[in-house]
Coordinates of C-alpha atoms and ligand atoms in Angstrom, one line a residue:
M478 CA 127.1 126.5 142.1
L479 CA 129.2 126.2 139.0
A480 CA 131.6 128.9 137.9
E481 CA 130.4 130.8 134.9
F482 CA 131.4 129.3 131.5
R483 CA 134.7 130.6 130.1
N484 CA 136.4 129.5 126.9
E485 CA 139.4 127.3 127.4
P486 CA 142.6 129.3 126.9
Y487 CA 145.0 128.1 124.2
A488 CA 148.5 126.7 125.2
D489 CA 151.2 129.1 124.1
F490 CA 153.7 127.2 122.1
S491 CA 156.3 129.9 122.3
H492 CA 156.8 128.7 125.9
P493 CA 159.5 126.0 125.8
E494 CA 157.7 123.7 128.3
N495 CA 154.6 123.7 126.1
K496 CA 156.6 123.1 123.0
A497 CA 158.5 120.2 124.7
A498 CA 155.3 118.7 126.0
Q499 CA 153.7 118.8 122.5
E500 CA 156.8 117.2 121.0
E501 CA 156.8 114.5 123.6
A502 CA 153.0 113.8 123.0
I503 CA 153.7 113.4 119.3
R504 CA 156.3 110.8 120.1
F505 CA 154.0 109.1 122.5
V506 CA 151.3 108.8 119.9
E507 CA 153.7 107.7 117.2
N508 CA 154.7 104.8 119.4
Q509 CA 151.1 103.6 119.2
F510 CA 150.9 103.6 115.4
G511 CA 149.5 100.3 114.0
R512 CA 147.4 99.4 117.0
K513 CA 144.1 97.7 116.4
Y514 CA 140.9 99.3 117.8
E515 CA 137.7 97.5 118.6
L516 CA 134.2 98.8 118.4
F517 CA 132.7 99.8 121.7
I518 CA 129.2 98.5 122.3
D519 CA 127.3 98.3 125.6
G520 CA 130.5 99.0 127.5
K521 CA 132.4 96.2 125.8
K522 CA 135.1 96.0 123.2
I523 CA 133.8 94.2 120.2
K524 CA 135.7 92.8 117.2
S525 CA 134.0 92.4 113.8
D526 CA 135.2 90.4 110.8
R527 CA 136.7 93.3 108.8
L528 CA 139.2 96.0 109.5
F529 CA 139.9 99.4 107.8
K530 CA 143.0 101.5 108.2
S531 CA 143.5 105.2 109.1
Y532 CA 146.5 106.9 107.4
N533 CA 148.7 109.9 108.1
P534 CA 148.0 112.4 105.3
S535 CA 151.5 113.9 105.7
D536 CA 153.2 110.5 105.2
K537 CA 151.2 108.2 103.0
E538 CA 153.0 105.0 104.1
A539 CA 152.3 105.5 107.9
I540 CA 149.4 103.7 109.2
I541 CA 147.8 105.4 112.3
G542 CA 145.8 102.3 113.3
A543 CA 143.5 99.6 112.1
F544 CA 139.8 99.7 113.1
Y545 CA 137.3 96.9 113.3
K546 CA 134.5 97.9 111.0
A547 CA 130.8 97.9 111.9
S548 CA 128.4 96.2 109.5
K549 CA 124.6 95.9 109.9
H550 CA 125.0 93.3 112.6
E551 CA 127.1 95.6 114.8
V552 CA 124.7 98.5 114.1
D553 CA 121.8 96.3 115.4
M554 CA 123.8 95.3 118.5
A555 CA 124.6 99.0 119.2
I556 CA 120.9 100.0 118.8
D557 CA 119.8 97.3 121.2
A558 CA 122.4 98.3 123.7
A559 CA 121.4 102.0 123.4
M560 CA 117.7 101.2 123.8
L561 CA 118.3 99.2 126.9
A562 CA 120.7 101.8 128.4
W563 CA 118.1 104.6 127.6
E564 CA 115.6 103.1 130.1
T565 CA 117.9 104.1 132.9
W566 CA 120.0 107.0 131.5
R567 CA 116.9 109.1 130.7
Q568 CA 116.0 108.9 134.5
V569 CA 119.4 110.1 135.7
P570 CA 119.0 113.6 137.0
A571 CA 120.3 116.4 134.7
Q572 CA 122.9 117.5 137.2
E573 CA 124.4 114.0 137.3
R574 CA 124.5 113.8 133.5
A575 CA 126.1 117.2 133.5
I576 CA 128.8 116.1 135.9
V577 CA 130.0 113.4 133.5
L578 CA 130.6 116.2 130.9
L579 CA 132.5 118.3 133.4
K580 CA 134.7 115.4 134.3
A581 CA 135.3 114.7 130.6
A582 CA 136.4 118.3 130.1
Q583 CA 138.9 117.9 133.0
I584 CA 140.3 114.7 131.5
M585 CA 140.7 116.5 128.1
R586 CA 142.5 119.3 129.8
R587 CA 144.9 116.8 131.3
R588 CA 145.4 114.9 128.0
K589 CA 145.4 118.0 125.8
F590 CA 148.8 117.6 124.1
E591 CA 148.0 113.9 123.5
I592 CA 144.7 114.8 121.8
N593 CA 146.4 117.5 119.8
A594 CA 149.0 115.0 118.7
W595 CA 146.5 112.5 117.4
M596 CA 144.9 115.3 115.3
I597 CA 148.3 116.4 114.0
V598 CA 149.1 112.9 112.7
E599 CA 145.7 111.6 111.7
T600 CA 144.2 114.7 110.1
G601 CA 147.2 117.0 109.3
K602 CA 146.3 119.8 111.7
S603 CA 149.0 122.3 112.6
W604 CA 149.8 122.6 116.3
I605 CA 147.7 125.7 116.8
E606 CA 144.8 124.3 114.8
A607 CA 144.9 121.1 116.9
E608 CA 145.1 123.2 120.1
A609 CA 142.0 125.2 119.0
D610 CA 140.2 122.0 118.2
T611 CA 140.9 120.3 121.6
S612 CA 140.0 123.5 123.4
E613 CA 136.7 123.7 121.6
A614 CA 135.9 120.2 122.6
I615 CA 136.6 121.1 126.2
D616 CA 134.3 124.2 125.7
F617 CA 131.5 122.1 124.4
C618 CA 131.6 119.8 127.5
D619 CA 131.8 122.7 129.9
F620 CA 129.1 124.7 128.1
Y621 CA 126.6 122.0 127.5
A622 CA 127.0 120.7 131.1
R623 CA 125.9 124.2 132.3
E624 CA 123.2 124.4 129.6
M625 CA 121.7 121.2 130.7
I626 CA 121.4 122.4 134.3
R627 CA 119.8 125.6 133.0
W628 CA 117.3 123.7 130.7
S629 CA 116.3 121.5 133.6
E630 CA 115.4 124.6 135.7
I631 CA 113.3 126.3 133.0
K632 CA 109.8 126.7 134.2
G633 CA 108.1 127.6 130.8
V634 CA 104.5 127.8 132.0
T635 CA 102.3 130.3 133.8
A636 CA 100.3 129.5 136.9
F637 CA 96.8 128.3 136.4
A638 CA 94.0 128.3 139.0
N639 CA 93.6 125.1 140.9
E640 CA 96.2 123.3 138.8
L641 CA 99.9 122.6 139.0
P642 CA 101.1 123.0 135.5
E643 CA 104.7 122.2 134.5
L644 CA 106.8 121.7 131.4
R645 CA 109.5 119.1 131.3
Y646 CA 112.1 118.7 128.6
V647 CA 112.5 115.0 128.0
P648 CA 115.1 113.2 125.8
L649 CA 114.2 111.8 122.4
G650 CA 115.6 108.3 122.6
V651 CA 118.3 106.6 120.6
G652 CA 120.1 108.7 118.0
A653 CA 122.9 108.5 115.4
I654 CA 125.8 110.9 115.6
I655 CA 127.6 111.3 112.2
P656 CA 130.4 113.8 112.3
P657 CA 133.0 115.0 109.7
W658 CA 136.8 114.5 109.9
N659 CA 137.7 118.2 109.8
F660 CA 137.1 119.0 113.5
P661 CA 137.6 115.4 114.6
M662 CA 137.6 116.2 118.3
A663 CA 135.6 119.4 118.6
I664 CA 132.6 118.7 116.4
L665 CA 132.5 115.0 117.2
T666 CA 132.5 115.8 120.9
G667 CA 130.0 118.7 120.7
M668 CA 127.5 116.6 118.7
T669 CA 127.9 113.6 121.0
V670 CA 127.9 115.2 124.4
A671 CA 124.9 117.4 123.6
A672 CA 122.9 114.3 122.7
I673 CA 124.1 112.4 125.8
V674 CA 123.7 115.2 128.4
T675 CA 120.1 115.7 127.4
G676 CA 119.4 112.0 128.3
N677 CA 119.6 110.3 124.9
C678 CA 121.7 107.2 124.1
V679 CA 123.7 107.2 120.9
L680 CA 125.6 105.4 118.1
L681 CA 128.7 107.3 117.2
K682 CA 129.9 106.7 113.7
P683 CA 133.2 108.7 113.3
A684 CA 134.3 109.8 109.9
S685 CA 136.5 107.2 108.2
D686 CA 139.4 109.6 108.0
A687 CA 139.6 110.3 111.7
P688 CA 138.6 107.2 113.7
A689 CA 141.5 107.4 116.1
V690 CA 140.5 110.8 117.3
G691 CA 136.9 109.6 117.7
H692 CA 138.1 106.7 119.7
L693 CA 139.7 109.1 122.2
L694 CA 136.4 110.6 123.1
V695 CA 135.0 107.1 123.8
E696 CA 137.9 106.4 126.1
I697 CA 137.5 109.8 127.8
M698 CA 133.8 109.4 128.4
Q699 CA 134.4 106.0 129.9
Q700 CA 137.0 107.5 132.2
A701 CA 134.5 110.2 133.1
G702 CA 132.1 107.5 134.3
L703 CA 129.5 107.3 131.5
P704 CA 127.4 104.1 132.0
A705 CA 127.6 101.3 129.5
G706 CA 125.4 101.5 126.4
V707 CA 125.0 105.3 126.5
L708 CA 127.7 105.9 123.9
N709 CA 128.3 103.1 121.4
F710 CA 131.2 103.5 119.0
I711 CA 130.7 102.0 115.5
P712 CA 133.4 103.0 113.0
G713 CA 132.5 102.0 109.5
S714 CA 132.0 103.3 106.0
G715 CA 129.2 105.9 105.7
S716 CA 128.3 104.7 102.2
E717 CA 128.0 101.1 103.5
I718 CA 126.1 101.5 106.7
G719 CA 124.9 105.1 106.7
D720 CA 121.6 104.4 105.0
Y721 CA 120.9 101.4 107.2
I722 CA 121.4 103.5 110.4
V723 CA 119.4 106.4 109.1
Q724 CA 116.5 104.3 108.0
H725 CA 116.5 102.0 111.1
P726 CA 113.0 102.2 112.7
K727 CA 114.5 102.5 116.2
I728 CA 116.6 105.5 115.4
R729 CA 114.8 108.6 116.8
F730 CA 117.1 111.3 115.6
I731 CA 120.2 111.8 113.4
S732 CA 122.7 114.5 114.2
F733 CA 124.9 115.0 111.1
T734 CA 127.7 117.4 110.1
G735 CA 129.3 117.0 106.7
S736 CA 128.7 117.6 103.0
K737 CA 125.5 118.9 101.4
E738 CA 125.1 115.8 99.3
V739 CA 125.2 113.4 102.3
G740 CA 123.1 115.8 104.5
L741 CA 120.3 116.0 101.9
R742 CA 120.3 112.3 101.5
I743 CA 120.0 111.8 105.2
I744 CA 117.1 114.3 105.4
E745 CA 115.3 112.5 102.5
L746 CA 115.8 109.0 103.9
A747 CA 114.9 110.0 107.4
G748 CA 111.6 111.4 106.1
K749 CA 110.5 108.1 104.8
H750 CA 108.6 105.8 107.2
S751 CA 110.2 102.4 108.0
A752 CA 108.1 99.5 109.1
G753 CA 107.7 99.6 112.9
Q754 CA 108.8 103.2 113.2
L755 CA 106.7 105.1 115.8
W756 CA 107.9 108.7 115.3
I757 CA 108.9 111.4 112.9
K758 CA 112.7 111.3 112.9
R759 CA 114.4 114.5 113.8
V760 CA 117.4 115.5 111.7
I761 CA 120.0 118.1 112.6
A762 CA 122.2 118.6 109.6
E763 CA 125.0 121.1 109.4
M764 CA 126.5 121.2 105.9
G765 CA 128.9 123.0 103.5
G766 CA 129.7 126.6 102.8
K767 CA 131.0 129.0 100.3
D768 CA 132.1 131.7 102.7
T769 CA 132.9 135.2 101.7
I770 CA 134.7 138.2 103.0
I771 CA 134.0 141.7 101.7
V772 CA 136.7 144.3 101.8
D773 CA 135.6 147.9 101.5
T774 CA 137.8 150.8 100.5
D775 CA 138.1 152.3 104.0
A776 CA 139.0 149.0 105.7
D777 CA 142.2 148.5 107.7
L778 CA 143.8 146.7 104.8
N779 CA 146.7 145.1 106.8
D780 CA 144.2 143.6 109.3
A781 CA 141.9 142.5 106.5
A782 CA 144.6 140.9 104.5
A783 CA 146.0 139.0 107.4
N784 CA 142.6 137.7 108.4
V785 CA 141.5 136.8 104.8
I786 CA 144.7 134.7 104.6
A787 CA 144.0 133.1 108.0
S788 CA 140.4 132.3 107.1
A789 CA 141.3 131.0 103.6
F790 CA 144.3 128.9 104.5
G791 CA 144.0 127.9 108.1
Y792 CA 143.8 124.1 108.2
Q793 CA 144.4 124.1 104.4
G794 CA 141.0 125.7 103.8
Q795 CA 139.3 122.6 105.1
K796 CA 136.8 124.3 107.3
C797 CA 133.1 124.7 106.6
S798 CA 133.7 128.4 107.5
A799 CA 136.8 128.9 105.4
C800 CA 136.9 132.0 103.3
S801 CA 136.9 130.8 99.7
R802 CA 135.9 134.1 98.1
V803 CA 137.0 137.6 98.9
I804 CA 135.1 140.5 97.2
V805 CA 137.2 143.6 96.9
L806 CA 136.1 147.1 95.9
D807 CA 137.7 148.4 92.6
K808 CA 139.7 151.2 94.2
I809 CA 141.8 148.9 96.5
H810 CA 141.7 145.8 94.4
K811 CA 145.3 146.0 93.0
K812 CA 146.9 146.9 96.3
F813 CA 144.9 144.4 98.4
T814 CA 145.5 141.5 96.0
Q815 CA 149.2 142.1 96.1
M816 CA 149.1 142.1 99.9
L817 CA 147.3 138.7 99.9
V818 CA 149.9 137.2 97.5
D819 CA 152.8 138.5 99.7
L820 CA 151.3 136.9 102.8
A821 CA 150.4 133.6 101.1
E822 CA 153.9 133.2 99.8
K823 CA 155.3 133.4 103.3
I824 CA 153.3 130.4 104.5
T825 CA 155.4 127.4 105.4
I826 CA 153.9 124.1 104.3
G827 CA 154.8 120.6 105.3
D828 CA 154.4 117.8 107.9
P829 CA 152.7 119.5 110.8
R830 CA 154.6 117.4 113.3
D831 CA 157.2 120.1 112.7
A832 CA 155.9 123.1 114.5
K833 CA 157.3 125.5 112.0
N834 CA 154.7 124.4 109.4
V835 CA 151.7 126.6 109.3
M836 CA 149.9 124.5 106.6
G837 CA 149.8 120.8 106.5
P838 CA 148.4 118.3 104.0
V839 CA 144.8 118.0 102.7
I840 CA 143.0 115.0 104.1
N841 CA 143.4 112.3 101.5
Q842 CA 144.0 111.4 97.9
A843 CA 140.5 111.9 96.7
S844 CA 140.4 115.3 98.3
E845 CA 143.8 116.2 96.7
E846 CA 142.6 115.2 93.3
K847 CA 139.4 117.2 93.6
I848 CA 141.2 120.3 94.8
L849 CA 143.8 120.0 92.0
R850 CA 140.9 119.8 89.5
Y851 CA 139.4 123.0 90.9
I852 CA 142.8 124.6 90.5
E853 CA 143.0 123.7 86.8
L854 CA 139.4 125.0 86.4
G855 CA 140.5 128.2 88.2
K856 CA 143.3 128.7 85.6
A857 CA 140.5 128.7 82.9
E858 CA 138.0 130.8 84.9
G859 CA 140.5 133.4 86.2
D860 CA 144.1 134.4 86.5
L861 CA 146.4 132.5 88.8
L862 CA 148.3 134.8 91.2
T863 CA 150.1 132.4 93.4
G864 CA 150.3 128.6 94.2
G865 CA 148.5 126.6 91.6
G866 CA 149.6 123.0 92.4
K867 CA 151.2 120.5 94.7
A868 CA 153.8 121.4 97.3
P869 CA 156.8 119.1 97.8
G870 CA 156.7 116.2 100.3
D871 CA 155.4 112.7 100.8
G872 CA 151.9 113.9 101.8
Y873 CA 148.9 115.5 100.1
F874 CA 150.5 119.0 100.2
I875 CA 148.9 121.7 98.1
K876 CA 150.2 125.3 97.9
P877 CA 148.0 128.1 99.0
T878 CA 146.5 129.2 95.8
I879 CA 144.9 132.5 94.8
F880 CA 143.0 133.5 91.6
K881 CA 141.9 136.9 90.5
N882 CA 139.3 137.9 87.9
I883 CA 136.9 135.1 88.9
Q884 CA 133.5 136.3 87.7
P885 CA 130.2 136.0 89.6
G886 CA 128.5 132.8 88.6
A887 CA 131.8 131.0 87.8
R888 CA 132.2 127.6 89.4
L889 CA 135.0 128.9 91.6
D890 CA 132.6 131.6 92.8
Q891 CA 129.8 129.1 93.5
E892 CA 131.1 125.7 94.6
E893 CA 132.6 124.5 97.9
I894 CA 136.2 123.4 97.2
F895 CA 137.3 122.5 100.7
G896 CA 141.0 123.2 100.1
P897 CA 143.5 126.0 100.0
V898 CA 142.0 127.9 97.1
L899 CA 140.9 131.5 97.3
A900 CA 139.0 133.4 94.6
V901 CA 139.3 137.2 94.4
L902 CA 136.4 139.0 92.9
K903 CA 136.3 142.7 92.0
T904 CA 133.3 144.9 92.2
S905 CA 132.3 148.6 92.0
S906 CA 130.0 149.0 95.0
F907 CA 129.4 147.7 98.4
D908 CA 125.8 146.8 97.4
N909 CA 127.1 144.7 94.5
A910 CA 129.5 143.0 96.8
L911 CA 126.7 142.0 99.1
N912 CA 124.6 140.7 96.1
I913 CA 127.6 138.6 95.0
A914 CA 128.2 137.4 98.5
N915 CA 124.5 136.3 98.8
S916 CA 124.4 134.6 95.4
T917 CA 125.4 131.1 96.2
E918 CA 123.1 128.3 97.5
Y919 CA 125.0 128.3 100.8
G920 CA 124.8 130.7 103.8
L921 CA 127.2 129.7 106.5
T922 CA 129.7 132.4 107.4
G923 CA 130.7 135.7 106.1
A924 CA 132.7 138.8 107.1
V925 CA 132.9 142.4 106.2
Y926 CA 135.8 144.8 106.6
T927 CA 134.7 148.4 106.7
R928 CA 134.7 151.4 109.0
D929 CA 131.4 152.8 107.5
R930 CA 128.7 152.5 110.1
F931 CA 126.0 152.6 107.4
K932 CA 127.5 149.7 105.6
I933 CA 128.0 147.7 108.8
E934 CA 124.3 148.0 109.6
K935 CA 123.4 147.1 106.0
A936 CA 125.5 144.0 106.2
K937 CA 124.0 143.1 109.6
R938 CA 120.6 143.3 107.9
D939 CA 121.2 141.9 104.4
F940 CA 124.2 139.6 104.4
F941 CA 122.3 136.3 104.6
V942 CA 124.5 133.9 106.6
G943 CA 124.1 132.1 109.8
N944 CA 127.4 133.5 111.2
L945 CA 128.3 137.1 110.3
Y946 CA 131.5 138.8 111.5
I947 CA 132.4 142.5 111.2
N948 CA 136.1 143.4 111.0
R949 CA 137.1 139.9 112.1
K950 CA 137.9 136.7 110.3
C951 CA 135.1 134.4 109.2
T952 CA 136.5 131.3 110.9
G953 CA 137.1 130.5 114.6
A954 CA 133.7 130.6 116.1
M955 CA 133.9 130.4 119.9
V956 CA 131.6 128.3 122.0
G957 CA 129.1 130.5 123.8
A958 CA 130.0 133.8 122.0
H959 CA 129.3 132.7 118.4
P960 CA 126.6 130.0 118.2
F961 CA 127.3 128.3 115.0
G962 CA 125.2 127.1 112.1
G963 CA 124.2 128.1 108.6
F964 CA 121.3 129.1 106.4
N965 CA 120.1 127.7 103.1
M966 CA 122.0 124.7 101.9
S967 CA 124.5 125.1 104.8
G968 CA 122.2 123.3 107.1
T969 CA 119.3 123.4 109.6
D970 CA 120.8 126.3 111.5
S971 CA 121.3 124.3 114.7
K972 CA 123.5 126.9 116.4
A973 CA 126.0 124.6 118.0
G974 CA 127.6 126.2 121.1
G975 CA 124.6 128.4 121.7
Q976 CA 121.7 128.4 124.2
D977 CA 119.2 126.9 121.7
Y978 CA 121.2 123.9 120.8
L979 CA 120.2 121.4 123.6
G980 CA 116.6 121.9 122.8
L981 CA 117.1 120.1 119.5
F982 CA 117.8 116.9 121.4
M983 CA 114.7 117.0 123.6
Q984 CA 111.0 117.4 123.4
A985 CA 108.7 119.3 125.8
K986 CA 106.2 117.4 127.9
S987 CA 103.4 119.6 129.2
I988 CA 101.9 118.2 132.4
S989 CA 99.2 119.7 134.6
E990 CA 97.8 118.2 137.8
K991 CA 94.5 119.4 139.0
L992 CA 94.5 119.9 142.7
I993 CA 91.8 117.7 144.2
Ligands
LIG1995 P1 130.9 113.8 104.3 O1 131.7 113.2 103.3 O2 129.5 114.3 104.1 O3 131.0 112.9 105.6 C1 130.4 113.2 106.9 C2 130.0 112.0 107.6 O4 129.0 111.4 106.9 C3 131.2 111.0 107.7 O5 131.1 110.3 109.0 C4 130.8 110.0 106.6 O6 131.3 108.7 106.8 C5 129.3 110.0 106.7 N1 128.5 109.5 105.6 C6 128.9 109.3 104.3 N2 127.9 108.8 103.6 C7 126.9 108.6 104.4 C8 125.5 108.1 104.2 N3 125.1 107.7 103.0 N4 124.7 108.1 105.3 C9 125.1 108.5 106.5 N5 126.4 109.0 106.7 C10 127.2 109.0 105.7 O7 131.7 115.2 104.8 P2 133.2 115.3 105.2 O8 134.1 115.1 104.0 O9 133.6 114.4 106.4 O10 133.3 116.8 105.8 C11 133.4 117.9 104.9 C12 132.1 118.6 104.8 O11 131.5 118.9 106.0 C13 132.2 119.9 104.0 O12 131.2 120.0 103.1 C14 132.1 120.9 105.2 O13 131.6 122.2 104.8 C15 131.1 120.2 106.1 N6 131.2 120.7 107.4 C16 130.1 121.5 107.9 C17 130.2 122.1 109.2 C18 129.1 122.9 109.7 O14 129.0 123.2 110.9 N7 128.2 123.4 108.8 C19 131.3 121.8 110.0 C20 132.3 121.0 109.5 C21 132.2 120.4 108.2 P3 132.6 108.2 106.0 O15 133.7 109.1 106.5 O16 132.8 106.8 106.4 O17 132.3 108.4 104.5
LIG1996 MG1 143.8 109.8 107.8

């Protein structure tokens, strides 16, 4: 009997031994900079004829590592290996597959500071953001292991005279796992292990900005005893090999998390039949957000301000769940806006290897340029309150930026920026606030700060998002407690970390044996 699932506790960095261990792990990781990493196909390290580099966004000169790059040839090799492995992996009992995940969770616990360190240097996460990311990866392994056992025990049918009916959940086949760079351990792990524990074999194409973190999972799964060919690691450019993978006739499903543009493209291409394809491809696509917090007149303003700031600027606003709009009622607008500015101006920004920095860099140059363009647009669409440009340093540092007087319908009110930019909107009633909140094409997360029971119930009914929080920040979904996934253009509402999730990677086979 397994103990009940519990979320992994975060290491407390105010304890000197944890601080020292994290510092040592950063040095350990820095000593490995510049290594070359092979692809991993059928349990073997494979070199290709091209390499690409991963950089540290805090220090543009530092090369994290060089990665052999998959082309169509390696994609074909990986699909062949996965198809072969699937013949046996699908027959391994659910309990045994679950044990591999439980072992992986233990290995991650042991290597936690090292995993954090890779995220700190490769993706610019602060210590606490990295710690939350690794802990969530552990949670996904622990949670989906238990979930697989539960799914394998579901009966799902009623007795029928003279027959022995049963319902079996069987895996789909070979799938592609295409994660983003922003939760390089947590989301990549969750997507991968859910597909594997349900009996599928996969190709994992990590985001090109975070291949070193992705490589860690491959190493860990190998240590945990995963058989060859079940997990094949094929780093490479999404724009070069993405379409080929998605359209491949042997790919049965695609699990994607990333931007709306790429997600919609995958859905479209996967819907077209390729020669030799036997099935309708299943696509799980979790995409962008334009997430809103509403602050009502009777809210605890100190708590609301602190959590709007945490939701807007945690990991530099590069979370799909990040608060990028706060809608404030007239009466408290002036006071609340000033509270936000005061808190934003206290945020320390710089290389996150230094624990004192709360905010690090944005991920890369293209992202920096895009965010700075939105900041210039914000100066035209509203009034700049604080921030408004680059912060000092050798990396892609951008100051936490807040605009007021952004009007409903403005681009800063509608578009995902994916950076440390917060738009404040003012409105006269709670109903208007809800209308504005619901007026984008997205529907991922949202939060409401109010003490009014009637308004709380109204928000629960009418705020149209996949993840709604009351009197709490709109980021930081916990595995098990807050199944995660959005409505509308935010995705297919897969509810990662919830009890429905594993069902997406299986199909139900109904069998009935007549007793003769
Ligand atoms: P992205 O640019 O869409 O990339 C996501 C993944 O797709 C990467 O691995 C990328 O590879 C790959 N890709 C690119 N073009 C492809 C193609 N034509 N076919 C197949 N794959 C392709 O997104 P991102 O910049 O990594 O992540 C940020 C976005 O993710 C934001 O919009 C954010 O809101 C969203 N997100 C959503 C959730 C959620 O749960 N809803 C969670 C996290 C992030 P390359 O890296 O090689 O380009
Ligand atoms: Mg990088």
